[in-house]
Amino acid sequence: MPIRNPSDLLAELPEKTCLLGLDPGEKTIGLAVSDPNLTIASPLETIERARKASADYARIAEVASARKVGGFIVGMPTNMDGSLGPRAQSARAFARNLVARIDLPLVFWDERMSTQAVTRTLIEADMSRAKRAAVVDKMAAAFILQGFLDWIRIGR
């Protein structure tokens, strides 16, 4: 299934289905899931990247099946000036491989400042550095997914 623009994804999405937000990094992949009404994103888990990428995609497929996911929202690392750099190329490659293995539509969503915003929130909550490290990727995935869900609700 090809990569879509946001409006096309919404047109294709079955009713009462969830979306899976992904924050792919070099060492981990953060996962978050929406509710079936597409209003709230919840952090789900952080996948430690395996030596073989096929294991990562297999885990994502398991989660997508168990949660009845209808599409993916993948964080696109965008520079502050709006340009795309090497990390964006990596996100695109990840997305191409994901949709080649799992037949669901995918949309990229700007992830600028997601990790920083989540980290700042966790620091304000007085969370220790070790605990922050354990949750920051799945929280960043929820931040990215929530941005998309807010875009839907606010009226695109």
mmCIF file with all atom_site columns, C-alpha atoms in Angstrom:
data_model
loop_
_atom_site.group_PDB
_atom_site.id
_atom_site.type_symbol
_atom_site.label_atom_id
_atom_site.label_alt_id
_atom_site.label_comp_id
_atom_site.label_asym_id
_atom_site.label_entity_id
_atom_site.label_seq_id
_atom_site.pdbx_PDB_ins_code
_atom_site.Cartn_x
_atom_site.Cartn_y
_atom_site.Cartn_z
_atom_site.occupancy
_atom_site.B_iso_or_equiv
_atom_site.pdbx_formal_charge
_atom_site.auth_seq_id
_atom_site.auth_comp_id
_atom_site.auth_asym_id
_atom_site.auth_atom_id
_atom_site.pdbx_PDB_model_num
ATOM 1   C CA . MET A 1 1   ? 0.000   0.000  0.000  1.00 0.00 ? 1   MET A CA 1
ATOM 2   C CA . PRO A 1 2   ? 1.548   3.349  -0.902 1.00 0.00 ? 2   PRO A CA 1
ATOM 3   C CA . ILE A 1 3   ? 2.310   6.265  1.347  1.00 0.00 ? 3   ILE A CA 1
ATOM 4   C CA . ARG A 1 4   ? -0.643  8.678  1.420  1.00 0.00 ? 4   ARG A CA 1
ATOM 5   C CA . ASN A 1 5   ? -1.336  12.302 2.090  1.00 0.00 ? 5   ASN A CA 1
ATOM 6   C CA . PRO A 1 6   ? -3.374  12.871 5.279  1.00 0.00 ? 6   PRO A CA 1
ATOM 7   C CA . SER A 1 7   ? -6.727  13.563 3.598  1.00 0.00 ? 7   SER A CA 1
ATOM 8   C CA . ASP A 1 8   ? -6.498  10.412 1.461  1.00 0.00 ? 8   ASP A CA 1
ATOM 9   C CA . LEU A 1 9   ? -5.755  8.302  4.533  1.00 0.00 ? 9   LEU A CA 1
ATOM 10  C CA . LEU A 1 10  ? -8.888  9.577  6.240  1.00 0.00 ? 10  LEU A CA 1
ATOM 11  C CA . ALA A 1 11  ? -11.002 8.808  3.175  1.00 0.00 ? 11  ALA A CA 1
ATOM 12  C CA . GLU A 1 12  ? -9.716  5.203  3.117  1.00 0.00 ? 12  GLU A CA 1
ATOM 13  C CA . LEU A 1 13  ? -9.888  4.508  6.840  1.00 0.00 ? 13  LEU A CA 1
ATOM 14  C CA . PRO A 1 14  ? -12.642 2.107  7.938  1.00 0.00 ? 14  PRO A CA 1
ATOM 15  C CA . GLU A 1 15  ? -14.934 3.405  10.687 1.00 0.00 ? 15  GLU A CA 1
ATOM 16  C CA . LYS A 1 16  ? -13.973 2.731  14.294 1.00 0.00 ? 16  LYS A CA 1
ATOM 17  C CA . THR A 1 17  ? -10.415 1.764  13.490 1.00 0.00 ? 17  THR A CA 1
ATOM 18  C CA . CYS A 1 18  ? -7.275  2.860  15.319 1.00 0.00 ? 18  CYS A CA 1
ATOM 19  C CA . LEU A 1 19  ? -4.124  4.496  14.027 1.00 0.00 ? 19  LEU A CA 1
ATOM 20  C CA . LEU A 1 20  ? -0.627  3.494  15.076 1.00 0.00 ? 20  LEU A CA 1
ATOM 21  C CA . GLY A 1 21  ? 1.882   6.296  15.597 1.00 0.00 ? 21  GLY A CA 1
ATOM 22  C CA . LEU A 1 22  ? 5.546   5.466  15.108 1.00 0.00 ? 22  LEU A CA 1
ATOM 23  C CA . ASP A 1 23  ? 8.667   7.396  16.029 1.00 0.00 ? 23  ASP A CA 1
ATOM 24  C CA . PRO A 1 24  ? 11.475  5.492  14.286 1.00 0.00 ? 24  PRO A CA 1
ATOM 25  C CA . GLY A 1 25  ? 14.945  6.163  15.634 1.00 0.00 ? 25  GLY A CA 1
ATOM 26  C CA . GLU A 1 26  ? 18.344  4.586  15.158 1.00 0.00 ? 26  GLU A CA 1
ATOM 27  C CA . LYS A 1 27  ? 18.139  2.487  18.326 1.00 0.00 ? 27  LYS A CA 1
ATOM 28  C CA . THR A 1 28  ? 14.416  2.327  19.111 1.00 0.00 ? 28  THR A CA 1
ATOM 29  C CA . ILE A 1 29  ? 10.952  2.693  17.612 1.00 0.00 ? 29  ILE A CA 1
ATOM 30  C CA . GLY A 1 30  ? 8.329   4.367  19.768 1.00 0.00 ? 30  GLY A CA 1
ATOM 31  C CA . LEU A 1 31  ? 4.743   3.180  19.320 1.00 0.00 ? 31  LEU A CA 1
ATOM 32  C CA . ALA A 1 32  ? 1.472   4.864  20.243 1.00 0.00 ? 32  ALA A CA 1
ATOM 33  C CA . VAL A 1 33  ? -2.126  3.994  19.408 1.00 0.00 ? 33  VAL A CA 1
ATOM 34  C CA . SER A 1 34  ? -5.256  6.065  18.966 1.00 0.00 ? 34  SER A CA 1
ATOM 35  C CA . ASP A 1 35  ? -8.686  5.240  20.245 1.00 0.00 ? 35  ASP A CA 1
ATOM 36  C CA . PRO A 1 36  ? -11.218 4.066  17.604 1.00 0.00 ? 36  PRO A CA 1
ATOM 37  C CA . ASN A 1 37  ? -12.824 7.527  17.544 1.00 0.00 ? 37  ASN A CA 1
ATOM 38  C CA . LEU A 1 38  ? -9.465  9.069  16.528 1.00 0.00 ? 38  LEU A CA 1
ATOM 39  C CA . THR A 1 39  ? -9.398  11.574 19.368 1.00 0.00 ? 39  THR A CA 1
ATOM 40  C CA . ILE A 1 40  ? -6.719  10.489 21.847 1.00 0.00 ? 40  ILE A CA 1
ATOM 41  C CA . ALA A 1 41  ? -3.237  9.028  21.364 1.00 0.00 ? 41  ALA A CA 1
ATOM 42  C CA . SER A 1 42  ? -1.818  6.762  24.052 1.00 0.00 ? 42  SER A CA 1
ATOM 43  C CA . PRO A 1 43  ? 1.812   5.675  24.376 1.00 0.00 ? 43  PRO A CA 1
ATOM 44  C CA . LEU A 1 44  ? 2.101   1.948  23.848 1.00 0.00 ? 44  LEU A CA 1
ATOM 45  C CA . GLU A 1 45  ? 5.645   0.578  23.832 1.00 0.00 ? 45  GLU A CA 1
ATOM 46  C CA . THR A 1 46  ? 9.208   1.108  22.740 1.00 0.00 ? 46  THR A CA 1
ATOM 47  C CA . ILE A 1 47  ? 10.791  -1.461 20.467 1.00 0.00 ? 47  ILE A CA 1
ATOM 48  C CA . GLU A 1 48  ? 14.540  -1.906 20.800 1.00 0.00 ? 48  GLU A CA 1
ATOM 49  C CA . ARG A 1 49  ? 15.798  -2.123 17.211 1.00 0.00 ? 49  ARG A CA 1
ATOM 50  C CA . ALA A 1 50  ? 16.819  -5.699 16.371 1.00 0.00 ? 50  ALA A CA 1
ATOM 51  C CA . ARG A 1 51  ? 19.848  -6.700 14.351 1.00 0.00 ? 51  ARG A CA 1
ATOM 52  C CA . LYS A 1 52  ? 17.480  -7.741 11.586 1.00 0.00 ? 52  LYS A CA 1
ATOM 53  C CA . ALA A 1 53  ? 14.870  -5.141 10.677 1.00 0.00 ? 53  ALA A CA 1
ATOM 54  C CA . SER A 1 54  ? 12.426  -7.923 9.833  1.00 0.00 ? 54  SER A CA 1
ATOM 55  C CA . ALA A 1 55  ? 11.998  -8.546 13.576 1.00 0.00 ? 55  ALA A CA 1
ATOM 56  C CA . ASP A 1 56  ? 11.047  -4.891 14.096 1.00 0.00 ? 56  ASP A CA 1
ATOM 57  C CA . TYR A 1 57  ? 8.465   -5.034 11.316 1.00 0.00 ? 57  TYR A CA 1
ATOM 58  C CA . ALA A 1 58  ? 7.121   -8.348 12.650 1.00 0.00 ? 58  ALA A CA 1
ATOM 59  C CA . ARG A 1 59  ? 6.528   -6.780 16.070 1.00 0.00 ? 59  ARG A CA 1
ATOM 60  C CA . ILE A 1 60  ? 4.803   -3.780 14.493 1.00 0.00 ? 60  ILE A CA 1
ATOM 61  C CA . ALA A 1 61  ? 2.600   -6.184 12.498 1.00 0.00 ? 61  ALA A CA 1
ATOM 62  C CA . GLU A 1 62  ? 1.657   -8.013 15.713 1.00 0.00 ? 62  GLU A CA 1
ATOM 63  C CA . VAL A 1 63  ? 0.686   -4.761 17.411 1.00 0.00 ? 63  VAL A CA 1
ATOM 64  C CA . ALA A 1 64  ? -1.223  -3.535 14.348 1.00 0.00 ? 64  ALA A CA 1
ATOM 65  C CA . SER A 1 65  ? -3.203  -6.763 14.165 1.00 0.00 ? 65  SER A CA 1
ATOM 66  C CA . ALA A 1 66  ? -3.948  -6.940 17.890 1.00 0.00 ? 66  ALA A CA 1
ATOM 67  C CA . ARG A 1 67  ? -5.074  -3.290 18.014 1.00 0.00 ? 67  ARG A CA 1
ATOM 68  C CA . LYS A 1 68  ? -7.067  -3.452 14.753 1.00 0.00 ? 68  LYS A CA 1
ATOM 69  C CA . VAL A 1 69  ? -5.002  -0.660 13.247 1.00 0.00 ? 69  VAL A CA 1
ATOM 70  C CA . GLY A 1 70  ? -6.173  0.863  9.969  1.00 0.00 ? 70  GLY A CA 1
ATOM 71  C CA . GLY A 1 71  ? -3.137  3.009  9.185  1.00 0.00 ? 71  GLY A CA 1
ATOM 72  C CA . PHE A 1 72  ? 0.227   4.337  10.310 1.00 0.00 ? 72  PHE A CA 1
ATOM 73  C CA . ILE A 1 73  ? 1.342   7.839  11.238 1.00 0.00 ? 73  ILE A CA 1
ATOM 74  C CA . VAL A 1 74  ? 5.143   8.007  11.043 1.00 0.00 ? 74  VAL A CA 1
ATOM 75  C CA . GLY A 1 75  ? 7.150   10.892 12.442 1.00 0.00 ? 75  GLY A CA 1
ATOM 76  C CA . MET A 1 76  ? 9.099   12.771 9.770  1.00 0.00 ? 76  MET A CA 1
ATOM 77  C CA . PRO A 1 77  ? 12.244  14.417 11.139 1.00 0.00 ? 77  PRO A CA 1
ATOM 78  C CA . THR A 1 78  ? 12.043  17.931 9.730  1.00 0.00 ? 78  THR A CA 1
ATOM 79  C CA . ASN A 1 79  ? 14.657  20.622 10.339 1.00 0.00 ? 79  ASN A CA 1
ATOM 80  C CA . MET A 1 80  ? 13.527  23.842 11.967 1.00 0.00 ? 80  MET A CA 1
ATOM 81  C CA . ASP A 1 81  ? 13.703  25.614 8.583  1.00 0.00 ? 81  ASP A CA 1
ATOM 82  C CA . GLY A 1 82  ? 11.360  23.018 7.059  1.00 0.00 ? 82  GLY A CA 1
ATOM 83  C CA . SER A 1 83  ? 14.055  21.197 5.102  1.00 0.00 ? 83  SER A CA 1
ATOM 84  C CA . LEU A 1 84  ? 14.642  17.456 5.256  1.00 0.00 ? 84  LEU A CA 1
ATOM 85  C CA . GLY A 1 85  ? 18.004  15.962 6.146  1.00 0.00 ? 85  GLY A CA 1
ATOM 86  C CA . PRO A 1 86  ? 19.586  12.507 6.525  1.00 0.00 ? 86  PRO A CA 1
ATOM 87  C CA . ARG A 1 87  ? 17.240  11.472 9.334  1.00 0.00 ? 87  ARG A CA 1
ATOM 88  C CA . ALA A 1 88  ? 14.290  12.124 6.995  1.00 0.00 ? 88  ALA A CA 1
ATOM 89  C CA . GLN A 1 89  ? 15.830  9.775  4.434  1.00 0.00 ? 89  GLN A CA 1
ATOM 90  C CA . SER A 1 90  ? 16.047  7.123  7.130  1.00 0.00 ? 90  SER A CA 1
ATOM 91  C CA . ALA A 1 91  ? 12.370  7.665  8.067  1.00 0.00 ? 91  ALA A CA 1
ATOM 92  C CA . ARG A 1 92  ? 11.367  7.341  4.419  1.00 0.00 ? 92  ARG A CA 1
ATOM 93  C CA . ALA A 1 93  ? 13.292  4.086  4.061  1.00 0.00 ? 93  ALA A CA 1
ATOM 94  C CA . PHE A 1 94  ? 11.665  2.773  7.250  1.00 0.00 ? 94  PHE A CA 1
ATOM 95  C CA . ALA A 1 95  ? 8.214   3.694  5.897  1.00 0.00 ? 95  ALA A CA 1
ATOM 96  C CA . ARG A 1 96  ? 8.841   2.108  2.487  1.00 0.00 ? 96  ARG A CA 1
ATOM 97  C CA . ASN A 1 97  ? 9.895   -1.125 4.170  1.00 0.00 ? 97  ASN A CA 1
ATOM 98  C CA . LEU A 1 98  ? 6.938   -1.007 6.559  1.00 0.00 ? 98  LEU A CA 1
ATOM 99  C CA . VAL A 1 99  ? 4.272   -0.629 3.853  1.00 0.00 ? 99  VAL A CA 1
ATOM 100 C CA . ALA A 1 100 ? 5.999   -3.301 1.748  1.00 0.00 ? 100 ALA A CA 1
ATOM 101 C CA . ARG A 1 101 ? 5.464   -5.757 4.620  1.00 0.00 ? 101 ARG A CA 1
ATOM 102 C CA . ILE A 1 102 ? 2.171   -4.550 6.114  1.00 0.00 ? 102 ILE A CA 1
ATOM 103 C CA . ASP A 1 103 ? -0.650  -3.640 3.739  1.00 0.00 ? 103 ASP A CA 1
ATOM 104 C CA . LEU A 1 104 ? -1.920  -0.502 5.511  1.00 0.00 ? 104 LEU A CA 1
ATOM 105 C CA . PRO A 1 105 ? -1.835  3.140  4.433  1.00 0.00 ? 105 PRO A CA 1
ATOM 106 C CA . LEU A 1 106 ? 0.836   5.380  5.919  1.00 0.00 ? 106 LEU A CA 1
ATOM 107 C CA . VAL A 1 107 ? 1.148   9.135  6.406  1.00 0.00 ? 107 VAL A CA 1
ATOM 108 C CA . PHE A 1 108 ? 4.205   11.110 7.449  1.00 0.00 ? 108 PHE A CA 1
ATOM 109 C CA . TRP A 1 109 ? 3.683   13.725 10.162 1.00 0.00 ? 109 TRP A CA 1
ATOM 110 C CA . ASP A 1 110 ? 6.093   16.485 11.140 1.00 0.00 ? 110 ASP A CA 1
ATOM 111 C CA . GLU A 1 111 ? 7.846   15.474 14.333 1.00 0.00 ? 111 GLU A CA 1
ATOM 112 C CA . ARG A 1 112 ? 9.740   18.707 14.938 1.00 0.00 ? 112 ARG A CA 1
ATOM 113 C CA . MET A 1 113 ? 10.406  19.176 18.615 1.00 0.00 ? 113 MET A CA 1
ATOM 114 C CA . SER A 1 114 ? 8.434   16.074 19.685 1.00 0.00 ? 114 SER A CA 1
ATOM 115 C CA . THR A 1 115 ? 11.226  14.501 21.727 1.00 0.00 ? 115 THR A CA 1
ATOM 116 C CA . GLN A 1 116 ? 12.201  17.854 23.243 1.00 0.00 ? 116 GLN A CA 1
ATOM 117 C CA . ALA A 1 117 ? 8.588   18.639 24.197 1.00 0.00 ? 117 ALA A CA 1
ATOM 118 C CA . VAL A 1 118 ? 8.102   15.229 25.780 1.00 0.00 ? 118 VAL A CA 1
ATOM 119 C CA . THR A 1 119 ? 11.436  15.417 27.608 1.00 0.00 ? 119 THR A CA 1
ATOM 120 C CA . ARG A 1 120 ? 10.589  18.867 28.972 1.00 0.00 ? 120 ARG A CA 1
ATOM 121 C CA . THR A 1 121 ? 7.212   17.587 30.215 1.00 0.00 ? 121 THR A CA 1
ATOM 122 C CA . LEU A 1 122 ? 8.819   14.584 31.905 1.00 0.00 ? 122 LEU A CA 1
ATOM 123 C CA . ILE A 1 123 ? 11.447  16.790 33.569 1.00 0.00 ? 123 ILE A CA 1
ATOM 124 C CA . GLU A 1 124 ? 8.692   19.097 34.846 1.00 0.00 ? 124 GLU A CA 1
ATOM 125 C CA . ALA A 1 125 ? 7.007   15.991 36.271 1.00 0.00 ? 125 ALA A CA 1
ATOM 126 C CA . ASP A 1 126 ? 10.282  15.361 38.156 1.00 0.00 ? 126 ASP A CA 1
ATOM 127 C CA . MET A 1 127 ? 10.908  12.042 36.417 1.00 0.00 ? 127 MET A CA 1
ATOM 128 C CA . SER A 1 128 ? 14.421  10.656 36.782 1.00 0.00 ? 128 SER A CA 1
ATOM 129 C CA . ARG A 1 129 ? 16.727  10.459 33.780 1.00 0.00 ? 129 ARG A CA 1
ATOM 130 C CA . ALA A 1 130 ? 16.556  6.641  33.764 1.00 0.00 ? 130 ALA A CA 1
ATOM 131 C CA . LYS A 1 131 ? 12.758  6.619  33.817 1.00 0.00 ? 131 LYS A CA 1
ATOM 132 C CA . ARG A 1 132 ? 12.628  9.308  31.090 1.00 0.00 ? 132 ARG A CA 1
ATOM 133 C CA . ALA A 1 133 ? 14.888  7.203  28.866 1.00 0.00 ? 133 ALA A CA 1
ATOM 134 C CA . ALA A 1 134 ? 12.522  4.252  29.234 1.00 0.00 ? 134 ALA A CA 1
ATOM 135 C CA . VAL A 1 135 ? 9.411   6.166  28.094 1.00 0.00 ? 135 VAL A CA 1
ATOM 136 C CA . VAL A 1 136 ? 10.508  9.077  25.909 1.00 0.00 ? 136 VAL A CA 1
ATOM 137 C CA . ASP A 1 137 ? 10.244  7.252  22.558 1.00 0.00 ? 137 ASP A CA 1
ATOM 138 C CA . LYS A 1 138 ? 6.715   5.944  23.065 1.00 0.00 ? 138 LYS A CA 1
ATOM 139 C CA . MET A 1 139 ? 5.697   9.334  24.478 1.00 0.00 ? 139 MET A CA 1
ATOM 140 C CA . ALA A 1 140 ? 7.170   11.038 21.387 1.00 0.00 ? 140 ALA A CA 1
ATOM 141 C CA . ALA A 1 141 ? 5.154   8.640  19.199 1.00 0.00 ? 141 ALA A CA 1
ATOM 142 C CA . ALA A 1 142 ? 2.022   9.661  21.125 1.00 0.00 ? 142 ALA A CA 1
ATOM 143 C CA . PHE A 1 143 ? 2.931   13.348 20.664 1.00 0.00 ? 143 PHE A CA 1
ATOM 144 C CA . ILE A 1 144 ? 3.274   12.835 16.902 1.00 0.00 ? 144 ILE A CA 1
ATOM 145 C CA . LEU A 1 145 ? 0.046   10.839 16.648 1.00 0.00 ? 145 LEU A CA 1
ATOM 146 C CA . GLN A 1 146 ? -1.842  13.365 18.783 1.00 0.00 ? 146 GLN A CA 1
ATOM 147 C CA . GLY A 1 147 ? -0.725  16.123 16.410 1.00 0.00 ? 147 GLY A CA 1
ATOM 148 C CA . PHE A 1 148 ? -2.346  14.238 13.546 1.00 0.00 ? 148 PHE A CA 1
ATOM 149 C CA . LEU A 1 149 ? -5.506  13.552 15.558 1.00 0.00 ? 149 LEU A CA 1
ATOM 150 C CA . ASP A 1 150 ? -5.760  17.237 16.507 1.00 0.00 ? 150 ASP A CA 1
ATOM 151 C CA . TRP A 1 151 ? -5.401  18.148 12.826 1.00 0.00 ? 151 TRP A CA 1
ATOM 152 C CA . ILE A 1 152 ? -8.390  15.889 12.083 1.00 0.00 ? 152 ILE A CA 1
ATOM 153 C CA . ARG A 1 153 ? -10.504 17.412 14.858 1.00 0.00 ? 153 ARG A CA 1
ATOM 154 C CA . ILE A 1 154 ? -9.623  21.032 14.173 1.00 0.00 ? 154 ILE A CA 1
ATOM 155 C CA . GLY A 1 155 ? -10.638 20.725 10.583 1.00 0.00 ? 155 GLY A CA 1
ATOM 156 C CA . ARG A 1 156 ? -7.578  20.060 8.486  1.00 0.00 ? 156 ARG A CA 1
#
